[in-house]
Short mmCIF file of C-alpha atoms and ligand atoms in Angstrom, two decimals:
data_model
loop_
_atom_site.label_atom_id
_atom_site.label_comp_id
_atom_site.label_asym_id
_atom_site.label_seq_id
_atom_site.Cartn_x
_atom_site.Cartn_y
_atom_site.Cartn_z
CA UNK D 1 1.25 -0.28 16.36
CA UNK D 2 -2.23 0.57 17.36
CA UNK D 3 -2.10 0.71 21.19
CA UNK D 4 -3.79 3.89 20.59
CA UNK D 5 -6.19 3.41 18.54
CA UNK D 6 -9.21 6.00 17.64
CA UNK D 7 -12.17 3.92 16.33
CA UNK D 8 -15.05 6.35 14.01
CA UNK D 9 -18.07 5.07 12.65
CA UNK D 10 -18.09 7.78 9.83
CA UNK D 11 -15.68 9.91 8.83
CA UNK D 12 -14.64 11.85 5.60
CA UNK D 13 -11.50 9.98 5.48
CA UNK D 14 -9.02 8.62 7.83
CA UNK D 15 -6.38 10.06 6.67
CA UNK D 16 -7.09 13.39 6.99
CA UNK D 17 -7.99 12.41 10.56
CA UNK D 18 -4.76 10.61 11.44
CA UNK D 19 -2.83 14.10 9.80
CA UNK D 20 -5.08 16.32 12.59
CA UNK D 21 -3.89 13.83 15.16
CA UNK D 22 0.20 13.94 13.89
CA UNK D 23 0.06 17.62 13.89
CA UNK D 24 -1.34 17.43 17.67
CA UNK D 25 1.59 15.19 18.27
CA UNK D 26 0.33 11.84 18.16
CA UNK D 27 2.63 9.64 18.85
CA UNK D 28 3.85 6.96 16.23
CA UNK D 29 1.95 3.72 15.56
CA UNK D 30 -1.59 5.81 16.31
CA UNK D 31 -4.54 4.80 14.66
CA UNK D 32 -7.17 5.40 13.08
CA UNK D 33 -9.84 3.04 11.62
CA UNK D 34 -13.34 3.73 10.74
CA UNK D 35 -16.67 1.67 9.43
CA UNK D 36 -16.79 4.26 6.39
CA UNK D 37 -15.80 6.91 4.94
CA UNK D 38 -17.43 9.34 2.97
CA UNK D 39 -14.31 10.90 0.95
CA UNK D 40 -12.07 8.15 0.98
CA UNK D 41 -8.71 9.35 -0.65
CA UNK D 42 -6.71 7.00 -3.91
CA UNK D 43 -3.58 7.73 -5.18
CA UNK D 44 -3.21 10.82 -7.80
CA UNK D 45 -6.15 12.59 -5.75
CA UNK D 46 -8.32 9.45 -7.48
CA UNK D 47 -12.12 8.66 -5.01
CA UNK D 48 -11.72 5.50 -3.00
CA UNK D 49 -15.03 3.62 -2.59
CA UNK D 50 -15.64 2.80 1.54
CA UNK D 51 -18.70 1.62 2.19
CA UNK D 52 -19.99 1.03 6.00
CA UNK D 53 -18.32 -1.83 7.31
CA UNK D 54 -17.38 -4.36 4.17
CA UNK D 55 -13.58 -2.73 4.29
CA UNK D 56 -10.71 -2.11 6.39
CA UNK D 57 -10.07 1.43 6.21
CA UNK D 58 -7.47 2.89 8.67
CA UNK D 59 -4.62 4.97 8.45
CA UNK D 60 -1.18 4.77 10.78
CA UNK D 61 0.73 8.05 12.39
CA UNK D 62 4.67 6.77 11.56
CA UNK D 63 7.66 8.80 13.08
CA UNK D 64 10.70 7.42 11.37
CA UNK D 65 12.84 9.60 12.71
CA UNK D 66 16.54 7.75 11.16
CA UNK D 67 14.46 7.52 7.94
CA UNK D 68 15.98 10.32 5.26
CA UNK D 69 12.77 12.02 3.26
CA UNK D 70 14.02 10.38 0.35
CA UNK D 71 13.51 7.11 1.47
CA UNK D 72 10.27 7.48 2.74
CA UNK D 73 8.20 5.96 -0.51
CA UNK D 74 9.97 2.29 0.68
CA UNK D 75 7.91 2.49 3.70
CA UNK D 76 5.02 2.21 1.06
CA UNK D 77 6.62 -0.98 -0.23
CA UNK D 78 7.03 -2.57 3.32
CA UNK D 79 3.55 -2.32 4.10
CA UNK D 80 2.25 -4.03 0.56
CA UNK D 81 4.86 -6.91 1.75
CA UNK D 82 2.99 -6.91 5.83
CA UNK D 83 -0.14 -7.09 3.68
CA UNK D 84 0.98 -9.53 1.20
CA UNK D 85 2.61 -11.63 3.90
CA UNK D 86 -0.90 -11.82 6.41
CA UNK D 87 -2.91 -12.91 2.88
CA UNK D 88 -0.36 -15.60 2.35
CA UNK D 89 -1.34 -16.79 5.40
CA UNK D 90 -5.24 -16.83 4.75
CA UNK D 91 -4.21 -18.92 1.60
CA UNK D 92 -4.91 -15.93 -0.65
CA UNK D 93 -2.35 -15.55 -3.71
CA UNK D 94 -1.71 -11.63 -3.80
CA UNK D 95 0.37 -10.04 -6.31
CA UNK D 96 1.72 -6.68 -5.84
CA UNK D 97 1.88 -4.00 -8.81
CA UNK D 98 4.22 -1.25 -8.17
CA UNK D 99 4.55 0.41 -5.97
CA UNK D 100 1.36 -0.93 -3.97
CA UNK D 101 -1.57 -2.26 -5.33
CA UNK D 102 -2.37 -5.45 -4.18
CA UNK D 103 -3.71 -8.01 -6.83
CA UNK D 104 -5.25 -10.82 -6.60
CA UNK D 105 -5.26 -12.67 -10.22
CA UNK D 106 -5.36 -9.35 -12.32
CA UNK D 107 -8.35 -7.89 -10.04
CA UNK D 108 -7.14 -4.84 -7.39
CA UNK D 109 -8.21 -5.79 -3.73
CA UNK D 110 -6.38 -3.12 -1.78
CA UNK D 111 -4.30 -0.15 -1.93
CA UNK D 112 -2.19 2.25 0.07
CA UNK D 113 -1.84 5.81 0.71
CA UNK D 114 1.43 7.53 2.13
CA UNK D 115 1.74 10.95 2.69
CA UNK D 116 4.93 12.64 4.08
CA UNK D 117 5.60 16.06 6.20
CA UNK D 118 8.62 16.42 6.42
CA UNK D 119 10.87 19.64 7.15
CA UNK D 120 14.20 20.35 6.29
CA UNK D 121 15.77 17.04 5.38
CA UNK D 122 13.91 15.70 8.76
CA UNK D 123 10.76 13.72 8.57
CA UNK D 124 8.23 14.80 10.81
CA UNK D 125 5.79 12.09 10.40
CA UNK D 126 3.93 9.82 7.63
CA UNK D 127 0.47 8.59 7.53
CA UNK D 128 0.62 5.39 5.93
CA UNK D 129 -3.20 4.75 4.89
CA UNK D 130 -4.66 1.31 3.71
CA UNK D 131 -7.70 0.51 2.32
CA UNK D 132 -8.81 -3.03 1.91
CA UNK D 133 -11.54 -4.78 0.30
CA UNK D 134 -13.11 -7.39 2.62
CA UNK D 135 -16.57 -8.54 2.84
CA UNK D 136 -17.94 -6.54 -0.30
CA UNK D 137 -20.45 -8.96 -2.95
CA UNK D 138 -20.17 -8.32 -6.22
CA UNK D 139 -22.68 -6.00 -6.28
CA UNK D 140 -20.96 -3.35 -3.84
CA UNK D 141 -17.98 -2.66 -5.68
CA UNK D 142 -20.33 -0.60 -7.73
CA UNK D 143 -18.10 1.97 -9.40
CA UNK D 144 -14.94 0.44 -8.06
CA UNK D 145 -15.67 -2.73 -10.00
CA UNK D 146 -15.65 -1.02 -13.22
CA UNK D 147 -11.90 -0.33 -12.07
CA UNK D 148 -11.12 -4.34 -12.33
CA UNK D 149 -11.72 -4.18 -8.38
CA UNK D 150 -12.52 -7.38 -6.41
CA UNK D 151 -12.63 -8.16 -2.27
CA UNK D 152 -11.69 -11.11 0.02
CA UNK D 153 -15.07 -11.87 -0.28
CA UNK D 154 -15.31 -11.70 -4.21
CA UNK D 155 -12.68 -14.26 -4.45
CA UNK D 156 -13.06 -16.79 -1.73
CA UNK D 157 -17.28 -16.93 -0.91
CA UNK D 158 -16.26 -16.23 2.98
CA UNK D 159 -17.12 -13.51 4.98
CA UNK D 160 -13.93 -12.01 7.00
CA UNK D 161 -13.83 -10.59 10.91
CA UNK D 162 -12.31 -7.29 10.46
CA UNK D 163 -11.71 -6.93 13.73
CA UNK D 164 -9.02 -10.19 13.54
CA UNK D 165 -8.13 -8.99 10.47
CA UNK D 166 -7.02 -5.47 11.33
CA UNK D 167 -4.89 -7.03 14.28
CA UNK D 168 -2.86 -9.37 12.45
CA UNK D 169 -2.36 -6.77 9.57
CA UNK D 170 -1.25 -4.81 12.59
CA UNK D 171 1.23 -7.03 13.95
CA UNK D 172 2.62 -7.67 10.67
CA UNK D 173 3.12 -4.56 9.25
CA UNK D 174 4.88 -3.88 13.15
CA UNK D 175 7.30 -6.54 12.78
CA UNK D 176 7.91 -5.47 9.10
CA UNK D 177 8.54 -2.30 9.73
CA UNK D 178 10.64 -2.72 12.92
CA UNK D 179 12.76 -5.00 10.56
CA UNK D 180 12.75 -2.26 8.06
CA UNK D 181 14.50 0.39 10.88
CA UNK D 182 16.63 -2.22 11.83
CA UNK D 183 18.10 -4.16 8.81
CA UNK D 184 17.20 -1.40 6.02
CA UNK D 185 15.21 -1.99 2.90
CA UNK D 186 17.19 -4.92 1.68
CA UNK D 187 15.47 -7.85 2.72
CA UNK D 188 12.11 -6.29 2.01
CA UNK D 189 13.25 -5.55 -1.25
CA UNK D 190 13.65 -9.39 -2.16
CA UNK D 191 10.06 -10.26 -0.23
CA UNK D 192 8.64 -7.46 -2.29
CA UNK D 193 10.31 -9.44 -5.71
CA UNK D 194 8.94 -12.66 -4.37
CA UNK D 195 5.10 -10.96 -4.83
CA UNK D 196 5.36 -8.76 -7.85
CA UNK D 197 3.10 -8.93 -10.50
CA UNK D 198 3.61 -9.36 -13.53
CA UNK D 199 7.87 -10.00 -12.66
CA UNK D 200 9.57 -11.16 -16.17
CA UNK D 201 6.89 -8.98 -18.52
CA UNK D 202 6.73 -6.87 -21.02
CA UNK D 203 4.90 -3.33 -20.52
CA UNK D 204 4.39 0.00 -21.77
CA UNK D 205 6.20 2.77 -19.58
CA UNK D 206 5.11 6.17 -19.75
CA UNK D 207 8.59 8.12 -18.38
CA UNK D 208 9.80 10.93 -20.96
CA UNK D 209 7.70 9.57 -23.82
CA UNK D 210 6.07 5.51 -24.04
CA UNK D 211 8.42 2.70 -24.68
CA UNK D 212 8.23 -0.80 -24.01
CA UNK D 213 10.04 -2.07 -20.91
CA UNK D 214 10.88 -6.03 -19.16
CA UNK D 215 9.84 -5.49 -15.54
CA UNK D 216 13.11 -7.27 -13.32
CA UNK D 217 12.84 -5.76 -9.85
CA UNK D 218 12.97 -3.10 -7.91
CA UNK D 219 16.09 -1.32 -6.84
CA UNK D 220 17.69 -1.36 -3.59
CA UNK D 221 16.16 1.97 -3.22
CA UNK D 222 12.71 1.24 -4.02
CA UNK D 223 12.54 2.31 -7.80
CA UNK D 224 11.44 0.40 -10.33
CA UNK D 225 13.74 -1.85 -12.24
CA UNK D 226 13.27 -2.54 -15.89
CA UNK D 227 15.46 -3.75 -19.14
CA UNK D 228 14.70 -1.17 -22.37
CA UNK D 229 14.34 -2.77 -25.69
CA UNK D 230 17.78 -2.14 -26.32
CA UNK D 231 18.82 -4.52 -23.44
CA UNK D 232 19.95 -1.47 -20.61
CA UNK D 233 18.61 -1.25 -17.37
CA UNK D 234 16.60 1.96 -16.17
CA UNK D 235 15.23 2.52 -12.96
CA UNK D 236 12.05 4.47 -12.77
CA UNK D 237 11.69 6.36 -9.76
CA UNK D 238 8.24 8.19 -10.88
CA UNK D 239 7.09 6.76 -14.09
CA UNK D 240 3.00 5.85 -15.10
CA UNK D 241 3.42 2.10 -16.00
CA UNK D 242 0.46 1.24 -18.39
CA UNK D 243 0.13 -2.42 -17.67
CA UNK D 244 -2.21 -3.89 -19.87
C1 BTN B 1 -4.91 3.68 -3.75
O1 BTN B 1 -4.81 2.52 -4.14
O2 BTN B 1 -5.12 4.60 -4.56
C2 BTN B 1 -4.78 3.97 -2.27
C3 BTN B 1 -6.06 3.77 -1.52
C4 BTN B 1 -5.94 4.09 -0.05
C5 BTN B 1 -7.28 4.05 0.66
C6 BTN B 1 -7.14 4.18 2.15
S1 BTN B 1 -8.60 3.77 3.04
C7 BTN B 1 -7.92 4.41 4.52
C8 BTN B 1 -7.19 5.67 4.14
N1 BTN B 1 -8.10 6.79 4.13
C9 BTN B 1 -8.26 7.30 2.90
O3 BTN B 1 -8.99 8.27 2.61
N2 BTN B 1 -7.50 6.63 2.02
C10 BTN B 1 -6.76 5.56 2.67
#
């Protein structure tokens, strides 16, 4: 993952980049990182915030080939567990809120972006895009602050190589994935329950009206698993989960 690997200062976003390269036929595990971005792409068509070189911002050409189109949303979920995983390792507690946000007490510090073409029951390719909060101060979270965001930075008062970052986020989310293709999404599944905020909890669920929900897991699918108030289980496949 990465051995090609197109590096841009500024660009409007790396996603859209990485989809220009898929539909030339790059092959999987391309790259593509940049210093900024000046449309950088949330979830639900929300604005991501990339300023010039405090964040990782790179997106990843995938070509699952054996993967079914339905499937495709637990790649999503391995790469907030390849994430989770490299932070553990930099002694940072992350929590992830489904499906991907990764949290570090109940602040957001990164997020991911997948986006599928697929054809006919075939996946073509996903981009798999992460953004990542790194060396930002306080004060450059700006707007993205207001959204309870925080960086690396934020939280431990040390300033972060993104170079070494981005390689062993790299590796990880490689050997993650490769175990992914080979075992299937089971044992990311339990890794994924080992990091999941706010595991045990009541919340509000917005899925065919709001009701009150016990988050217990996720499914061996990928969908959310939570008890109703009358004790049965419903999994959520794509519900709004109001968490507060
Ligand atoms: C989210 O939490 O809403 C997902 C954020 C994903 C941001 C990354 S940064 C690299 C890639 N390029 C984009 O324009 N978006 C993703």
């Amino acid at each position: 993952l990465g051995s090609t690997l197109h590096y841009h200062p500024t660009v409007t976003s790396t996603q859209n980049l990485a989809h220009e390269f898929a539909r030339d036929g790059a092959e999987h595990g391309t790259v593509v990182i940049a210093s900024e971005q000046t449309k950088g792409k949330g979830r639900m068509k929300r604005y991501w915030d990339s300023k010039a070189k405090v964040g990782l911002w790179f997106s990843t050409v995938l070509r699952p080939h054996s993967l079914e189109p339905k499937n495709a949303t637990q790649i999503t979920l391995v790469a907030a567990v390849a994430l989770a995983n490299v932070m553990k390792e930099y002694g940072i507690p992350i929590r992830i809120k489904w499906p991907n946000d990764l949290f570090i007490g109940d602040q957001k510090m990164a997020g991911i972006l997948t986006e599928m073409q697929a054809e006919q029951d075939q996946i073509d390719y996903i981009i798999i895009g992460i953004g990542m909060n790194v060396n930002h101060e306080e004060a450059d979270l700006g707007s993205a602050a207001l959204e309870h965001a925080t960086s690396l930075k934020v939280y431990t008062d040390e300033h972060y190589n993104l170079n070494t970052l981005f390689k062993s986020i790299a590796h990880e989310f490689e050997m993650q994935y490769e175990r992914f293709i080979e075992h299937g999404f089971k044992p990311i599944k339990y890794d994924w329950e080992g990091y999941a905020y706010k595991m045990g909890e009541w919340l509000t669920v917005r899925a065919q009206g709001e009701w009150d929900a016990k988050l217990i897991g996720i499914h061996e699918d990928g969908a959310l698993k939570v008890v109703d108030e009358k004790g049965q289980e419903q999994l959520l496949y794509s519900a709004e989960i109001l968490w507060s």
